[in-house]
XYZ file of C-alpha atoms in Angstrom:
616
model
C 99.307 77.242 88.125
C 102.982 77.332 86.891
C 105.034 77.503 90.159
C 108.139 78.721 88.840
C 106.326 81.103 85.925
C 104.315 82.686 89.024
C 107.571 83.160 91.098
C 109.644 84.414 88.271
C 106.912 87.116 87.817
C 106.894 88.011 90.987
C 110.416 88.398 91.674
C 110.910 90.531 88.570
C 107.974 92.644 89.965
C 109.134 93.260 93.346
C 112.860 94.784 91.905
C 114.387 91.258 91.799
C 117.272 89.993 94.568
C 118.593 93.453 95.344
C 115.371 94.865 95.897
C 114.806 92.317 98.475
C 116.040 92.205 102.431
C 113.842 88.985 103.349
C 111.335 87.131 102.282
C 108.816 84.656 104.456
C 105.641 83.145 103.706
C 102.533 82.398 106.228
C 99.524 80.088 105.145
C 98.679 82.269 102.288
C 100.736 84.844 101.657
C 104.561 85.681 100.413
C 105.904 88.429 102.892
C 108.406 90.601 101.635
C 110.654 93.122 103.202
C 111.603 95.594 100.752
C 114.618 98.229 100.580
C 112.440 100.043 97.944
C 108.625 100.037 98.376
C 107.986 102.457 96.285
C 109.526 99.862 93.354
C 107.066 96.934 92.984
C 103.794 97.622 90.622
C 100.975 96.384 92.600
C 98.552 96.303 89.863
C 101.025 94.523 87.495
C 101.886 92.124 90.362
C 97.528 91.292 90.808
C 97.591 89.979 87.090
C 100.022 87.607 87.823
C 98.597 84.187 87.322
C 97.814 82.738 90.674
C 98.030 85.724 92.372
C 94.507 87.070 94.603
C 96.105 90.803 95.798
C 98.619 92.916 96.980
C 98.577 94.113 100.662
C 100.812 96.533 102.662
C 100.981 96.383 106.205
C 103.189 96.448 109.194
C 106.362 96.994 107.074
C 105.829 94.077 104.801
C 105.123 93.938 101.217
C 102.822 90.818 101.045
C 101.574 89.266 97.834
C 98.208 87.007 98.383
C 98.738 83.748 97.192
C 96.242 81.466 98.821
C 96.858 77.529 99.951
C 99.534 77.152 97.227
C 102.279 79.338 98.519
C 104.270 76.986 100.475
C 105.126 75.872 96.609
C 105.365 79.129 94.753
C 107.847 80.064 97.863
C 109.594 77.057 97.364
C 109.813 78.016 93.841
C 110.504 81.616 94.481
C 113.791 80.758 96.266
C 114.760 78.335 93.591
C 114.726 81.434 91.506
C 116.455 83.578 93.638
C 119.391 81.012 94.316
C 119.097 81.278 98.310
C 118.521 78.703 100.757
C 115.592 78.890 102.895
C 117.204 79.797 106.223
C 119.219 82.651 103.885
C 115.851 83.989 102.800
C 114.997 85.648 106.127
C 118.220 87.339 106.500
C 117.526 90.748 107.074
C 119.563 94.159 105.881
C 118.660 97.798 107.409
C 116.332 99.443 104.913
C 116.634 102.569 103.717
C 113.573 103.775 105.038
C 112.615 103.629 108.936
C 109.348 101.676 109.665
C 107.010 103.196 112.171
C 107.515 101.939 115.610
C 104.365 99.909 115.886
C 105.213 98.723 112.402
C 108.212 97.221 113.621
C 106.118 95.836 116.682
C 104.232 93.990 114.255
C 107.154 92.492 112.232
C 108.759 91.549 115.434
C 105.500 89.556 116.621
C 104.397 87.752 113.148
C 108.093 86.884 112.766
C 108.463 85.511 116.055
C 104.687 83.720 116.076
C 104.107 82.571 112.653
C 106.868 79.558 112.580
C 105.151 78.059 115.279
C 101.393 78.983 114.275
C 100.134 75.849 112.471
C 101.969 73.491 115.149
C 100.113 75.542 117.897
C 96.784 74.985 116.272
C 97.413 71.294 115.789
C 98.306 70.437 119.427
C 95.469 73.011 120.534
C 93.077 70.497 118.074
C 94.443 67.686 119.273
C 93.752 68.556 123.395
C 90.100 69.214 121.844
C 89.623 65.973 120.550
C 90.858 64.249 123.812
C 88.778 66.644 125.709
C 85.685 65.993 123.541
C 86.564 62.191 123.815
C 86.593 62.188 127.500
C 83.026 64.016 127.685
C 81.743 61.533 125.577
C 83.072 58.845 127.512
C 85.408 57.462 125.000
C 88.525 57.931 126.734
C 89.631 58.609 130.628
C 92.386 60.197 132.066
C 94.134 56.891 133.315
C 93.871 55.255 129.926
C 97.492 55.148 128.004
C 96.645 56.840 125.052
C 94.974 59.335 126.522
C 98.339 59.926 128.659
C 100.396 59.741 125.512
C 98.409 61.485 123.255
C 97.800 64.780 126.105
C 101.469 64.498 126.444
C 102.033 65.423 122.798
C 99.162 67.860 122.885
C 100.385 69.554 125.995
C 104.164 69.659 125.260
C 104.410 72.516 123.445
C 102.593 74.456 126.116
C 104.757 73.067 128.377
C 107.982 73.667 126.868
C 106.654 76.742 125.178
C 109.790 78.709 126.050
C 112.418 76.685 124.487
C 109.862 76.583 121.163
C 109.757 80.116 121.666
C 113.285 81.226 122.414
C 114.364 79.322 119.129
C 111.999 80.743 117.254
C 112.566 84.529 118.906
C 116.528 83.871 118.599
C 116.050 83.583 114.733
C 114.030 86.742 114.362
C 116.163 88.883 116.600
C 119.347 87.083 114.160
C 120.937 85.307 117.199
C 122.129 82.298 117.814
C 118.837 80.156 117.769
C 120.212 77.391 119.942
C 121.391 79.994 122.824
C 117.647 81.743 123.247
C 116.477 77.462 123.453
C 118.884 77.081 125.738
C 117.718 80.331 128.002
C 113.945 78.798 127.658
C 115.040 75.860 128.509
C 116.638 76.864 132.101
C 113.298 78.621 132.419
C 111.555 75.464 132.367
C 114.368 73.225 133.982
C 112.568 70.858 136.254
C 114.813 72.035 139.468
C 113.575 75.443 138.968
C 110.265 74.654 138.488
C 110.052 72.892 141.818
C 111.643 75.506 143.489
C 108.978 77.369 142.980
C 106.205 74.506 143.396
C 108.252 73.971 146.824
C 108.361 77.916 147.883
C 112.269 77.306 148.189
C 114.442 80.728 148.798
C 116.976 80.966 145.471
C 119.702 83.487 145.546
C 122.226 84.474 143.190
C 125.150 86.230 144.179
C 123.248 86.784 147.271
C 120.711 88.887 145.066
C 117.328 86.962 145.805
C 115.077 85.574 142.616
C 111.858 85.915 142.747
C 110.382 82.230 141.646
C 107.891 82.167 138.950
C 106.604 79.065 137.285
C 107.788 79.758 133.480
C 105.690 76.600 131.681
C 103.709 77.888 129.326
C 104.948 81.543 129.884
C 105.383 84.431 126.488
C 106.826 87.201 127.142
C 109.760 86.180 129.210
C 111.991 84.624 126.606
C 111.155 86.906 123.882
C 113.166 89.713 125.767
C 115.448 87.318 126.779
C 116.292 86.159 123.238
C 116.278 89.762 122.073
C 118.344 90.513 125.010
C 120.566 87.510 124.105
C 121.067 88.304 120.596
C 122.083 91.586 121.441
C 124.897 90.449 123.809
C 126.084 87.853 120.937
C 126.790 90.011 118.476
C 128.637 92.599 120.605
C 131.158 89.803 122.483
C 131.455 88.562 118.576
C 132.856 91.710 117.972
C 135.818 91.458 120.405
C 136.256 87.455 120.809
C 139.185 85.752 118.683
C 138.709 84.025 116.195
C 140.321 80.690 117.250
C 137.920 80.796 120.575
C 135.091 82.469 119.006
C 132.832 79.645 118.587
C 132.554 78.293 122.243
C 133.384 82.068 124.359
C 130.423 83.706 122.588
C 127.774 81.329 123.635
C 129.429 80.590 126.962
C 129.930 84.540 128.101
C 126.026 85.359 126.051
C 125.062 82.586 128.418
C 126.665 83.292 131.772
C 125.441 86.986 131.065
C 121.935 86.534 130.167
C 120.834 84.123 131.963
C 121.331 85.691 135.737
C 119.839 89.013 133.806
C 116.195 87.041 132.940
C 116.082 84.902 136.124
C 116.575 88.499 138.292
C 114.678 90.857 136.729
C 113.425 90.428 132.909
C 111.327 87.260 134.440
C 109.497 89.144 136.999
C 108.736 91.963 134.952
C 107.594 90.572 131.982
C 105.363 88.625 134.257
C 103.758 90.986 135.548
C 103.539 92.575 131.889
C 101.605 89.450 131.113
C 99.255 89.676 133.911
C 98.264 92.890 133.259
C 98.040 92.158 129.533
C 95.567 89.075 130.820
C 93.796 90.996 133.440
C 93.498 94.329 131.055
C 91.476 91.867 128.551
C 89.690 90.520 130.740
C 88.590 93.850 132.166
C 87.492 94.968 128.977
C 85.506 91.951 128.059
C 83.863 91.904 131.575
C 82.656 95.171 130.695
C 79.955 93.999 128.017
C 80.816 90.497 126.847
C 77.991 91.364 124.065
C 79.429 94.321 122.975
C 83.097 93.447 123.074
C 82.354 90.979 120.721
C 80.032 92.840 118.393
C 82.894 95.359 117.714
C 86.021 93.023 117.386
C 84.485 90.193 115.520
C 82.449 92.901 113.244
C 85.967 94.653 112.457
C 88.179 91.484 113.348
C 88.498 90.675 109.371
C 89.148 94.024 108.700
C 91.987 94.028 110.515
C 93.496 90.912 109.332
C 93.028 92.407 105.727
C 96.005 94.978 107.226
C 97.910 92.259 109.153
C 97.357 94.127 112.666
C 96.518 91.099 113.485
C 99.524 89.849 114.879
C 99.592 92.352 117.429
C 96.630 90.500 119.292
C 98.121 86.930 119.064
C 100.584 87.447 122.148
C 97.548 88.735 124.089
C 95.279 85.592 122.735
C 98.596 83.182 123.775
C 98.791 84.840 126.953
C 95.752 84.489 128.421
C 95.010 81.061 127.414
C 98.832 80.410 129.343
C 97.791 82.794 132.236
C 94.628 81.837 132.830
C 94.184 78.848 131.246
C 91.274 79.907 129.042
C 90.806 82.774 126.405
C 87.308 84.407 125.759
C 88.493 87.182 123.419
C 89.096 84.074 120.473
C 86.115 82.679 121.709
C 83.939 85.589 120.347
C 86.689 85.659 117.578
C 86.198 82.678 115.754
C 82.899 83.006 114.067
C 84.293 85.472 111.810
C 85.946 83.010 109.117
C 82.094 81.173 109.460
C 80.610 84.989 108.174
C 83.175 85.461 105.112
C 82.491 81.837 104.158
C 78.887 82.209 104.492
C 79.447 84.928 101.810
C 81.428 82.933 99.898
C 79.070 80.569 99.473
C 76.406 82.982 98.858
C 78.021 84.371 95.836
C 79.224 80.604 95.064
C 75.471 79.481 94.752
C 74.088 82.936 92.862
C 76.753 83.833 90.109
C 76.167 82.648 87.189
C 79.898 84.346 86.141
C 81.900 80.912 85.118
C 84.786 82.724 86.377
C 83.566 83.825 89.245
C 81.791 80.748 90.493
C 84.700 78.563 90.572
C 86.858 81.239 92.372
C 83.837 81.447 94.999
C 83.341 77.243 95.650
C 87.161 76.672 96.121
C 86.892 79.471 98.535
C 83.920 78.081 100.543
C 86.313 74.789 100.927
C 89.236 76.726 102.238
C 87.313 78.707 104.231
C 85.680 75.698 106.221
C 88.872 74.805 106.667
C 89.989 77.808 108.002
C 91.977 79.868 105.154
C 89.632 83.090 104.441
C 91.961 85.204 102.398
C 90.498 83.271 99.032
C 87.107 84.088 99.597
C 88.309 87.460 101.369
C 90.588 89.148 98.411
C 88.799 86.757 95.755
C 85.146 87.200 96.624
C 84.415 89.020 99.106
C 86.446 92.251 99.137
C 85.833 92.929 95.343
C 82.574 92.533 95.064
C 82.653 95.259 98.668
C 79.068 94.079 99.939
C 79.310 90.839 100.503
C 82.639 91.655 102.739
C 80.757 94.272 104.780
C 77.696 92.181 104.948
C 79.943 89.037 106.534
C 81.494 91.830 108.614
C 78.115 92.557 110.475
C 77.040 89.340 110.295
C 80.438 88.375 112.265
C 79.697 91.247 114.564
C 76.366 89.561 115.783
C 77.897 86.212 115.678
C 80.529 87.647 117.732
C 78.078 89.437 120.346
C 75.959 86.167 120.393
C 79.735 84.147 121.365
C 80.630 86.735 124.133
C 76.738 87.092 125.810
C 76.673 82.945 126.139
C 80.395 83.048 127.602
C 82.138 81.231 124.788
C 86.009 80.594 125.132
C 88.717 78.930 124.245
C 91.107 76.808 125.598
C 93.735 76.492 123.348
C 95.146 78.762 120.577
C 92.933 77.929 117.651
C 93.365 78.696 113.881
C 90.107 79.416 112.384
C 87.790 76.424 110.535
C 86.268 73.642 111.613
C 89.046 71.626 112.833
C 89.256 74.396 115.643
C 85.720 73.554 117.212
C 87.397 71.159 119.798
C 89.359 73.621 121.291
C 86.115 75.267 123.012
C 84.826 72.498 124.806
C 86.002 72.756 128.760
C 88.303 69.862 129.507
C 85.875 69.377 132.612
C 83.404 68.620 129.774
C 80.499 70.344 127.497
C 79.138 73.596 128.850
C 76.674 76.270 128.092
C 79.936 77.899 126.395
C 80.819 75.577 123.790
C 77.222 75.731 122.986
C 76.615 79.108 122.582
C 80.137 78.864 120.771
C 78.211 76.496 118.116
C 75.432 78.803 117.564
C 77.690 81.890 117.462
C 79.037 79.840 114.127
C 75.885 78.958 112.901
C 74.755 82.801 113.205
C 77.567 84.428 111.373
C 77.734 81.681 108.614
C 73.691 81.760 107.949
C 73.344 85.302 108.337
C 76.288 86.181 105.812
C 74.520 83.627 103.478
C 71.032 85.377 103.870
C 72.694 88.675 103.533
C 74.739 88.144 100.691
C 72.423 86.295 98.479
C 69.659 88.328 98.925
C 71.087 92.087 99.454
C 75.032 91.543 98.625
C 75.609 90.147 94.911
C 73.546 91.220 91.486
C 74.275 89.068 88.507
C 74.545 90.393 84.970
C 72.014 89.799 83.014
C 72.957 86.336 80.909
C 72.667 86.631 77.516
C 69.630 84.223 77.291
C 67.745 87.402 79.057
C 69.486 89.834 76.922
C 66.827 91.330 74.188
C 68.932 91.043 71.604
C 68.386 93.408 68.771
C 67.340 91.750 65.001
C 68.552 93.715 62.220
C 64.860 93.060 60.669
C 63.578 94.990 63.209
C 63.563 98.895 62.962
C 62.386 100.102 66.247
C 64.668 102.518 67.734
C 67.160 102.990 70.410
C 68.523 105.484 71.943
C 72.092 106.183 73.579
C 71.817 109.289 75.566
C 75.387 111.001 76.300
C 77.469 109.938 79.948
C 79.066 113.126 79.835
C 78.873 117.086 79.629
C 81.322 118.510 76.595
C 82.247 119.054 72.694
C 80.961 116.305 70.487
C 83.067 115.362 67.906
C 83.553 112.262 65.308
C 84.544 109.123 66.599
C 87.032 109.122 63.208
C 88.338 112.209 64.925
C 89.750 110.204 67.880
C 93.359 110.085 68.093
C 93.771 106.767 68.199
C 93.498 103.933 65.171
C 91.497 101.556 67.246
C 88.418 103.980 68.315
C 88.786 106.299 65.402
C 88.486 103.416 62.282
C 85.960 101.562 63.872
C 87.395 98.227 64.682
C 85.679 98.702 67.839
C 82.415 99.470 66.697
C 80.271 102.783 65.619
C 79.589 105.583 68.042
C 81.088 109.177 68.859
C 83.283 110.860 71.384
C 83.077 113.749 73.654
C 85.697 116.152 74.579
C 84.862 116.727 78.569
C 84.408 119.870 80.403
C 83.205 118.326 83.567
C 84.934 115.234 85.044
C 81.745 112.992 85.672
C 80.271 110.040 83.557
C 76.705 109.135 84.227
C 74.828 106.642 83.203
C 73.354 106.614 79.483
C 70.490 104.046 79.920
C 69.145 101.625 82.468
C 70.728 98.409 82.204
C 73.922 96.477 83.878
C 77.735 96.890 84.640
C 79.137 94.428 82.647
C 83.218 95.076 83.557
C 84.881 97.811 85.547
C 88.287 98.033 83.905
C 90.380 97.804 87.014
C 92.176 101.161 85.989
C 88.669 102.579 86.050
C 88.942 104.860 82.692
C 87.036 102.480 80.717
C 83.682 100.720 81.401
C 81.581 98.313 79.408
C 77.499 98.488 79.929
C 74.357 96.864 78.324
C 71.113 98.442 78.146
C 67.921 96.714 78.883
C 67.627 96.433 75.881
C 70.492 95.051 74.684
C 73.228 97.515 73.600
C 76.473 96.848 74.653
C 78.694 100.174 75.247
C 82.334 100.896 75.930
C 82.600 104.195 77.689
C 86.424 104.527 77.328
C 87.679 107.665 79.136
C 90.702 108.880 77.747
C 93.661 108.284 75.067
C 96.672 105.442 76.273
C 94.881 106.270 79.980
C 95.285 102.679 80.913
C 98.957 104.326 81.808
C 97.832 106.111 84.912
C 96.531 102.897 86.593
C 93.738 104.156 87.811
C 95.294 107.357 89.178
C 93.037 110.630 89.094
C 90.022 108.122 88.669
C 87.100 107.004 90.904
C 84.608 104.448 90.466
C 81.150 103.939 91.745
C 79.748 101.153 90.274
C 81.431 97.453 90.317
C 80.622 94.653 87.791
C 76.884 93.381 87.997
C 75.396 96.651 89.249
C 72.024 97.621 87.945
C 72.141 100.818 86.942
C 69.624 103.673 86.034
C 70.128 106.759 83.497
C 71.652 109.403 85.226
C 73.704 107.218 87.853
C 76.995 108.536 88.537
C 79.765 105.788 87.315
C 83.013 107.345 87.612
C 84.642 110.460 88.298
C 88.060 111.953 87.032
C 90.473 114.738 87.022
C 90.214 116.530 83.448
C 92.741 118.911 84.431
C 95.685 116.237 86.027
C 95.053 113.746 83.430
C 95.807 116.322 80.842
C 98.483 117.894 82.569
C 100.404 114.120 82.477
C 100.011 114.669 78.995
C 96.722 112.538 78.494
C 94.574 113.489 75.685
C 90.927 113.371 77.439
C 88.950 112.495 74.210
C 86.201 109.942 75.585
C 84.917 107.351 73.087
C 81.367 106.211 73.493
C 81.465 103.184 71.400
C 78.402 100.473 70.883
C 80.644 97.271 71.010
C 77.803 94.996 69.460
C 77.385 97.034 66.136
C 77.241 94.494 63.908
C 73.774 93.687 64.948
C 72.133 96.616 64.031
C 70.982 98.296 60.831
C 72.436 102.269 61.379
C 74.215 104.162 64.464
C 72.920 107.595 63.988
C 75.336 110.427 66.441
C 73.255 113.746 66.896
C 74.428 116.926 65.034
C 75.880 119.781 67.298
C 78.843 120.883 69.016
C 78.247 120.930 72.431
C 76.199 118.114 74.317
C 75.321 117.047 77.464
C 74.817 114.348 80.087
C 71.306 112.703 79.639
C 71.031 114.463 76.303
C 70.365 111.946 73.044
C 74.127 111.242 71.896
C 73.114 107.924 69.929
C 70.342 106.956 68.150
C 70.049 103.192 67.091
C 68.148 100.789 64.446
């Protein structure tokens, strides 16, 4: 891939610079927040080299990149001419975002700086755990003591991680919402609370709450924070400005979160950990059957970022988390698929796309085998779907959990072993994995992907041979000369011999059993061969390829067998020729140079299943 070709592309596509209020990137995708989103092409943008989709969701125009977008970012912003801490500056678009849009936005912007870290010091308390059951390690050994300490650090300190992190989404000073984590976390405070010792301020009691490892605390105290900068930056000279805003932001704020914005977004997190809880203590089995089956589906819409603060929480609360226990196994299911497909096609495009997939997935990146594999192809993504849903029930009836925040893959199977050692859990975790990967497999390969016939099964006509074929007609209409098409390419035969029917109905069926060779992706053309061997372009339409598959549905994808008479696509006769579409459809057999004559029936009027094309 050409890093700077792929970025230039995409910037042009999105409405370049001014089109653009921020732009972030996550482990696979580009995240744009657009004044205009009614600008970008999506379909242009998906033929970008390097590119695996387009997805809209919680106010964010995301382009699917896969493991290299750290560098087509990198060369996206060389393009644009802005540094990367200028790239997430944010303007007020035009157009208001729903309010649990915004929710979103607010959550992956505050979260997904400080995702990958969390997963490797989650990975890394794993190991140590898993090295302790295994006898490897104790808890008085000095690497064990230095090595926790790194893991559990970030826990620790969460807050000041956070509150940087929060105080650059909410466009505050970054330092300042550190700072306010920080004093949660300050040792004197924290043994206040350890020692039950009364605190007043002003003579206003605070209520002591131990802060390490907390969530929700300083993100409303760096949004509170950042709203208190800016308005004191209004009124504070100039020549005092840069030590009286953070001084009066911090004098102001910090009695506010210690009083009341501590308590109460502690008890908002214990009722966000207790309300899970609730639910999954309800029917571990079926809790899990439902959000692992529809867990990928959601990701596909980036909701979700809306569950990572309730994930977070509970492992910080209660020091465990069995929602991502029952979680996990779903990147194991679209894998499984992946691999499926990866073993079956015999497409050399295809097959490559699928095996690099497999490898990111085991490591724990799905969107390559979801938007390259999976999600195309439709069955194999809603046969990895079910098979995550019983993975997931099988996870939540053996009591899986986690204790740590883990990122999906196989370097997050340490986090779900109990630091008190191996339970029943961690294995019922393990075969939770196994069930979603082997069952997505099974699924797939036997039920969820057809290969086109190669051409080494293809019965190829002979021009020595006479015996006859026959075309029958895909739609109901006027039959007229292919020379009569108005268009040079169809109508002198470049593209082969056939005929073309003026529609009455908007419905193409199938003309004769045989395969689904390509789906264009603006679904007015589609290419077919027979079973025995004629290849056919069924090409709906004059310049069509305009609409972008607007007024179109398809019902058949590449490799699907198909029988005479199956429906392939239907279209709007009437609001394709009212955009000023001629609806001429050319029925064209692409391999003509193979045969001996093309013979169209006589008449005016024809229709579906009737003999359109008889071959020798």
């Amino acid at each position: 891939m050409d890093y700077k070709k792929t970025a230039r592309e995409v910037l042009n596509s999105v409405g370049g610079n001014e089109n653009i209020n921020s732009v972030i990137h996550c482990v696979t995708r580009l995240r744009f927040k657009l004044k205009d989103h009614q600008l970008p092409d999506k379909e242009q943008i998906k033929q970008i080299d390097g590119v695996i989709t387009v997805v809209e969701s919680g106010g964010q125009f995301q382009v699917v990149i896969g493991n290299e977008v750290p560098k087509v970012y990198e060369a996206l912003l060389e393009t644009m001419g802005v540094k990367p801490d200028q790239a997430n500056q944010e303007e007020q678009s035009n157009e208001k975002s729903s309010l649990f849009s915004r929710f979103v936005d607010v959550i992956s912007g505050v979260f997904m700086p400080v995702v990958g870290v969390l997963a490797a010091v989650g990975i890394l308390k794993g190991l140590l755990a898993l090295c302790t059951s295994l006898g490897w390690m104790t808890d008085q050994m000095g690497t064990y003591k230095i090595l926790y300490a790194t893991a559990d650090a970030m826990f620790y300190f969460f807050p000041v991680i956070l509150g940087f992190s929060a105080g650059k989404k909410f466009g505050g000073n970054p330092y300042l919402s550190a700072v306010l984590g920080a004093a949660l976390v300050y040792p004197t405070m924290t043994a206040a609370f350890t020692d039950k010792t009364a605190l007043s301020f002003l003579t206003i009691p605070v209520v002591l709450i131990n802060y390490t490892s907390s969530v929700v605390p300083i993100i409303i105290g760096a949004f509170l924070a950042a709203k208190v900068e800016k308005m004191i930056s209004k009124y504070a000279p100039a020549s005092i400005k840069m030590f009286i805003v953070p001084f009066l932001t911090l004098v102001i704020i910090s009695p506010i979160v210690f009083l009341a914005v501590g308590p109460i977004a502690t008890i908002i997190s214990d009722g966000l950990a207790n309300g899970s809880m609730w639910i999954y203590h309800l029917s571990p089995a079926v809790a899990g059957l439902v959000l692992a089956g529809f867990w990928q589906g959601i990701i596909i819409f980036g909701l979700h970022w809306a569950f990572i603060p309730i994930l977070l929480n509970n492992v910080v609360t209660n020091g465990f988390d069995p929602i991502n226990g029952m979680l996990f196994c779903t990147t194991f299911a679209q894998t499984g698929a992946a691999f499926a497909i990866a073993l079956k096609s015999r497409d050399p495009k295809l097959k490559p796309i699928a095996t690099s997939a497999t490898i990111a997935g085991v490591m724990g990146v799905t969107e390559p085998a979801i938007y390259g594999v999976t999600l195309p192809a439709k069955k194999p993504f809603i046969l990895a779907s079910i098979a995550a849903g019983i993975g997931g029930a099988t996870a939540g009836f053996l009591g899986s959990t986690a204790y740590g925040f883990a990122s999906g893959g196989v370097f997050g199977i340490p986090l779900f072993i109990n630091p008190k050692g191996i339970d029943a859990g961690f294995i019922g975790f393990i075969i939770s994995l196994v069930v979603a990967f082997v069952l997505a497999f099974i699924l797939t390969y036997l039920f969820g992907y057809k290969n086109a016939k190669p051409a080494s099964e293809i019965k190829v006509a002979d021009e020595s041979k006479v015996e006859e074929k026959v075309v029958f007609s895909p739609l109901n209409g006027e039959l007229i000369p292919l020379s009569a098409v108005k268009d040079e390419a169809f109508s002198s035969g470049a593209m082969g011999q056939g005929a073309a029917v003026i529609p009455k109905e908007g419905v193409a069926y199938a003309p004769f059993n045989g395969t689904v060779v390509t789906v264009f992706k603006t679904k007015h053309a589609i290419g077919l061969i027979s079973e025995d061997g004629v290849e056919l372009l069924i090409h709906i339409g004059i310049n069509t390829v305009s609409l972008k598959g607007k007024h179109f549905t398809s019902f058949v994808s590449e490799g699907d067998t198909i029988q005479k008479g199956d429906k392939l696509v239907e279209f709007d006769p009437q609001a394709i020729t009212d955009e000023g579409y001629d609806i001429t459809t050319s029925v064209i057999v692409t391999n003509t140079a193979v045969y001996t004559d093309i013979i169209v029936e006589n008449g005016a009027e024809i229709h579906a299943g009737e003999h359109l094309l008889k071959i020798r």
